[in-house]
Amino acid sequence: NPYILATLLFGLGLGTTITFASSHWLLAWMGLEINTLAIIPLMAQHHHPRAVEATTKYFLTQATAAAMLLFASTTNAWLTGQWDIQQMSHPFPLTLITLALALKIGLAPMHTWLPEVLQGLDLTTGLVLSTWQKLAPFALLLQIQNVNPTILVTLGLASTLVGGWGGLNQTQLRKVLAYSSIAHLGWMILILQYSPSLTLLTLLTYFVMTFSTFLVFKLNKSTSINALAISWTKAPILTSLTPLVLLSLGGLPPLTGFMPKWLILQELAKQDLAPLATLAALSALLSLYFYLRISYAMTLTMSPNNLTGVTPWRFSSPQLTLPLAIATTATISLL
């Protein structure tokens, strides 16, 4: 029903906007709750056991994270007597809130729900979950100052490594995208306390790249690596561009995805954190391997040529192809 859909999308927008605009912890928590409640019907709209399971898992993790956040902000108000987000000073609620937000966006070691949930969703809702749902918690993470640097660096490094290793043995594209999301979030968190503007730049480029990847898979109607092998007959032009999009996600030099990684490594080196930068750069190689594997499945394997499969791409809808064209161009050539 379009009215229900409009209401839910409005709820999504409203929740994120409330969190953006709030300086009081209670209001921020309320925004996050509205956000969660709005996306749950979107996730469960296909009455499939996997979708319902994913929705339940998502609801439980988000509720846990929100409860932690509320508990931590109440504790902070109890210890210091004020609710302001910018004025956080006590280390205990600060740490607790950082962990709650990490659970909300799916940073390692609190990441295990993300691949499971994403696997149960269709690609459109998966796209919303991978992009829009990350905005509100990030707004809060950027606002809390003087959090212990060790926590953020540990979370960030763990996420880049888990995002690399976890994606290696996956055959389902949505799980691969979930692990790639974890790895990119790790890069954002690594640089958060040294250069917040770089975190935002990474988030923006990640959005563009994820957008084009999800739309490519949606156009191909493919959810596993095996289904990609016959995408050449479905969408020839797209299939020749997709490896560039995937390598951009992996962060190879002439493509857009290289820019944030380059700047982050430079900033980490400036902060005398060369070993950390080295580890992060090496963990990017893990991600690069599974992106290369998907590219290989798409372009370098001969697909069985069936004449009936050649037509669909000529008749695809403009609602999908226009954003796809914009996002793909941006992913390949924004650098």
CSV table of N, CA, C and O in Angstrom, one decimal, residues 136-187:
chain,number,residue,atom,x,y,z
A,136,ALA,N,22.2,8.1,11.6
A,136,ALA,CA,21.9,8.6,12.9
A,136,ALA,C,23.0,8.2,14.0
A,136,ALA,O,23.5,9.1,14.7
A,137,PRO,N,23.3,6.9,14.1
A,137,PRO,CA,24.4,6.6,15.0
A,137,PRO,C,25.7,7.3,14.8
A,137,PRO,O,26.4,7.7,15.7
A,138,PHE,N,26.0,7.5,13.5
A,138,PHE,CA,27.2,8.2,13.2
A,138,PHE,C,27.2,9.7,13.6
A,138,PHE,O,28.2,10.2,14.1
A,139,ALA,N,26.0,10.3,13.5
A,139,ALA,CA,25.8,11.7,14.0
A,139,ALA,C,26.2,11.8,15.5
A,139,ALA,O,26.8,12.7,15.9
A,140,LEU,N,25.7,10.7,16.2
A,140,LEU,CA,26.0,10.7,17.7
A,140,LEU,C,27.5,10.5,17.9
A,140,LEU,O,28.1,11.1,18.8
A,141,LEU,N,28.0,9.5,17.2
A,141,LEU,CA,29.5,9.2,17.4
A,141,LEU,C,30.3,10.4,17.1
A,141,LEU,O,31.3,10.6,17.8
A,142,LEU,N,30.0,11.2,16.1
A,142,LEU,CA,30.7,12.4,15.8
A,142,LEU,C,30.6,13.5,16.9
A,142,LEU,O,31.5,14.3,17.1
A,143,GLN,N,29.4,13.5,17.6
A,143,GLN,CA,29.2,14.5,18.6
A,143,GLN,C,29.9,14.3,19.9
A,143,GLN,O,30.2,15.2,20.6
A,144,ILE,N,30.0,13.0,20.3
A,144,ILE,CA,30.6,12.7,21.6
A,144,ILE,C,32.1,12.9,21.5
A,144,ILE,O,32.8,12.2,20.7
A,145,GLN,N,32.6,13.9,22.3
A,145,GLN,CA,34.1,14.1,22.3
A,145,GLN,C,34.7,13.3,23.4
A,145,GLN,O,34.1,12.5,24.1
A,146,ASN,N,36.0,13.5,23.6
A,146,ASN,CA,36.9,12.9,24.6
A,146,ASN,C,36.6,11.4,25.0
A,146,ASN,O,36.6,11.0,26.1
A,147,VAL,N,36.2,10.6,24.0
A,147,VAL,CA,36.1,9.2,24.3
A,147,VAL,C,37.5,8.6,24.2
A,147,VAL,O,38.4,9.1,23.5
A,148,ASN,N,37.7,7.5,24.9
A,148,ASN,CA,39.0,6.9,25.0
A,148,ASN,C,39.5,6.4,23.6
A,148,ASN,O,38.8,5.6,23.0
A,149,PRO,N,40.6,7.0,23.1
A,149,PRO,CA,41.1,6.7,21.7
A,149,PRO,C,41.3,5.2,21.5
A,149,PRO,O,41.0,4.6,20.4
A,150,THR,N,41.8,4.5,22.6
A,150,THR,CA,42.1,3.0,22.4
A,150,THR,C,40.9,2.2,22.0
A,150,THR,O,40.9,1.3,21.2
A,151,ILE,N,39.7,2.6,22.6
A,151,ILE,CA,38.5,1.9,22.3
A,151,ILE,C,38.1,2.0,20.8
A,151,ILE,O,37.9,1.0,20.1
A,152,LEU,N,38.2,3.3,20.3
A,152,LEU,CA,37.8,3.5,18.9
A,152,LEU,C,38.8,2.8,18.0
A,152,LEU,O,38.4,2.2,17.0
A,153,VAL,N,40.1,2.9,18.3
A,153,VAL,CA,41.1,2.3,17.4
A,153,VAL,C,40.9,0.7,17.4
A,153,VAL,O,41.0,0.1,16.3
A,154,THR,N,40.6,0.2,18.6
A,154,THR,CA,40.4,-1.3,18.7
A,154,THR,C,39.2,-1.7,17.9
A,154,THR,O,39.3,-2.7,17.1
A,155,LEU,N,38.1,-1.0,18.0
A,155,LEU,CA,36.9,-1.3,17.3
A,155,LEU,C,37.1,-1.2,15.8
A,155,LEU,O,36.7,-2.0,15.0
A,156,GLY,N,37.8,-0.1,15.4
A,156,GLY,CA,38.1,0.1,14.0
A,156,GLY,C,38.9,-1.0,13.3
A,156,GLY,O,38.6,-1.5,12.3
A,157,LEU,N,40.0,-1.3,14.0
A,157,LEU,CA,41.0,-2.3,13.5
A,157,LEU,C,40.3,-3.7,13.4
A,157,LEU,O,40.4,-4.4,12.4
A,158,ALA,N,39.6,-4.0,14.5
A,158,ALA,CA,38.9,-5.3,14.6
A,158,ALA,C,37.9,-5.4,13.4
A,158,ALA,O,37.8,-6.4,12.7
A,159,SER,N,37.2,-4.3,13.1
A,159,SER,CA,36.2,-4.3,12.0
A,159,SER,C,36.8,-4.4,10.7
A,159,SER,O,36.3,-5.2,9.8
A,160,THR,N,38.0,-3.8,10.4
A,160,THR,CA,38.6,-3.9,9.1
A,160,THR,C,39.1,-5.4,8.9
A,160,THR,O,38.9,-5.9,7.8
A,161,LEU,N,39.6,-6.0,10.0
A,161,LEU,CA,40.1,-7.3,9.9
A,161,LEU,C,39.0,-8.3,9.7
A,161,LEU,O,39.0,-9.2,8.9
A,162,VAL,N,37.9,-8.2,10.6
A,162,VAL,CA,36.8,-9.1,10.5
A,162,VAL,C,36.1,-8.9,9.2
A,162,VAL,O,35.7,-9.9,8.5
A,163,GLY,N,35.9,-7.7,8.7
A,163,GLY,CA,35.3,-7.5,7.4
A,163,GLY,C,36.1,-8.1,6.3
A,163,GLY,O,35.5,-8.6,5.3
A,164,GLY,N,37.4,-8.2,6.4
A,164,GLY,CA,38.2,-8.8,5.4
A,164,GLY,C,38.1,-10.4,5.5
A,164,GLY,O,37.8,-11.0,4.5
A,165,TRP,N,38.3,-10.9,6.7
A,165,TRP,CA,38.3,-12.3,6.8
A,165,TRP,C,37.0,-13.0,6.7
A,165,TRP,O,36.8,-14.0,6.1
A,166,GLY,N,35.9,-12.3,7.2
A,166,GLY,CA,34.6,-12.8,7.2
A,166,GLY,C,34.1,-13.0,5.8
A,166,GLY,O,33.4,-14.0,5.5
A,167,GLY,N,34.5,-12.1,4.9
A,167,GLY,CA,33.9,-12.1,3.5
A,167,GLY,C,34.6,-13.2,2.6
A,167,GLY,O,34.1,-13.4,1.5
A,168,LEU,N,35.7,-13.7,3.1
A,168,LEU,CA,36.4,-14.6,2.2
A,168,LEU,C,35.7,-15.9,1.8
A,168,LEU,O,35.8,-16.3,0.6
A,169,ASN,N,35.0,-16.5,2.7
A,169,ASN,CA,34.4,-17.8,2.4
A,169,ASN,C,32.9,-17.7,2.1
A,169,ASN,O,32.1,-18.6,2.3
A,170,GLN,N,32.4,-16.5,1.7
A,170,GLN,CA,31.0,-16.3,1.4
A,170,GLN,C,30.7,-16.5,-0.1
A,170,GLN,O,31.4,-16.1,-0.9
A,171,THR,N,29.5,-17.2,-0.3
A,171,THR,CA,29.1,-17.3,-1.7
A,171,THR,C,27.8,-16.4,-1.9
A,171,THR,O,27.5,-16.1,-3.1
A,172,GLN,N,27.2,-15.9,-0.9
A,172,GLN,CA,26.0,-15.1,-1.0
A,172,GLN,C,26.4,-13.6,-1.1
A,172,GLN,O,27.2,-13.1,-0.2
A,173,LEU,N,25.9,-12.9,-2.1
A,173,LEU,CA,26.4,-11.6,-2.3
A,173,LEU,C,26.0,-10.6,-1.2
A,173,LEU,O,26.7,-9.7,-0.8
A,174,ARG,N,24.8,-10.9,-0.6
A,174,ARG,CA,24.4,-9.9,0.5
A,174,ARG,C,25.3,-10.1,1.7
A,174,ARG,O,25.6,-9.1,2.4
A,175,LYS,N,25.8,-11.3,1.9
A,175,LYS,CA,26.7,-11.5,3.1
A,175,LYS,C,28.0,-10.8,2.8
A,175,LYS,O,28.6,-10.2,3.6
A,176,VAL,N,28.5,-10.9,1.5
A,176,VAL,CA,29.7,-10.3,1.1
A,176,VAL,C,29.6,-8.8,1.3
A,176,VAL,O,30.5,-8.1,1.8
A,177,LEU,N,28.4,-8.2,0.9
A,177,LEU,CA,28.2,-6.8,1.1
A,177,LEU,C,28.2,-6.4,2.5
A,177,LEU,O,28.6,-5.3,2.9
A,178,ALA,N,27.6,-7.3,3.4
A,178,ALA,CA,27.6,-7.0,4.8
A,178,ALA,C,29.0,-6.9,5.4
A,178,ALA,O,29.3,-6.0,6.1
A,179,TYR,N,29.8,-7.9,5.0
A,179,TYR,CA,31.2,-7.8,5.5
A,179,TYR,C,32.0,-6.7,4.9
A,179,TYR,O,32.8,-6.1,5.6
A,180,SER,N,31.7,-6.3,3.7
A,180,SER,CA,32.3,-5.1,3.1
A,180,SER,C,31.9,-3.9,3.9
A,180,SER,O,32.7,-3.0,4.1
A,181,SER,N,30.6,-3.8,4.3
A,181,SER,CA,30.1,-2.7,5.1
A,181,SER,C,30.9,-2.7,6.5
A,181,SER,O,31.3,-1.6,6.9
A,182,ILE,N,31.1,-3.8,7.1
A,182,ILE,CA,31.8,-3.8,8.4
A,182,ILE,C,33.2,-3.3,8.2
A,182,ILE,O,33.7,-2.5,9.0
A,183,ALA,N,33.9,-3.7,7.1
A,183,ALA,CA,35.3,-3.2,6.9
A,183,ALA,C,35.3,-1.7,6.6
A,183,ALA,O,36.2,-1.0,7.2
A,184,HIS,N,34.4,-1.2,5.8
A,184,HIS,CA,34.4,0.2,5.6
A,184,HIS,C,34.1,1.0,6.9
A,184,HIS,O,34.7,2.1,7.1
A,185,LEU,N,33.2,0.5,7.7
A,185,LEU,CA,32.9,1.2,9.0
A,185,LEU,C,34.1,1.2,9.8
A,185,LEU,O,34.4,2.2,10.6
A,186,GLY,N,34.9,0.1,9.8
A,186,GLY,CA,36.1,0.1,10.5
A,186,GLY,C,37.1,1.2,10.2
A,186,GLY,O,37.6,1.9,11.0
A,187,TRP,N,37.2,1.5,8.9
A,187,TRP,CA,38.1,2.6,8.4
A,187,TRP,C,37.5,3.9,8.9
A,187,TRP,O,38.3,4.8,9.3
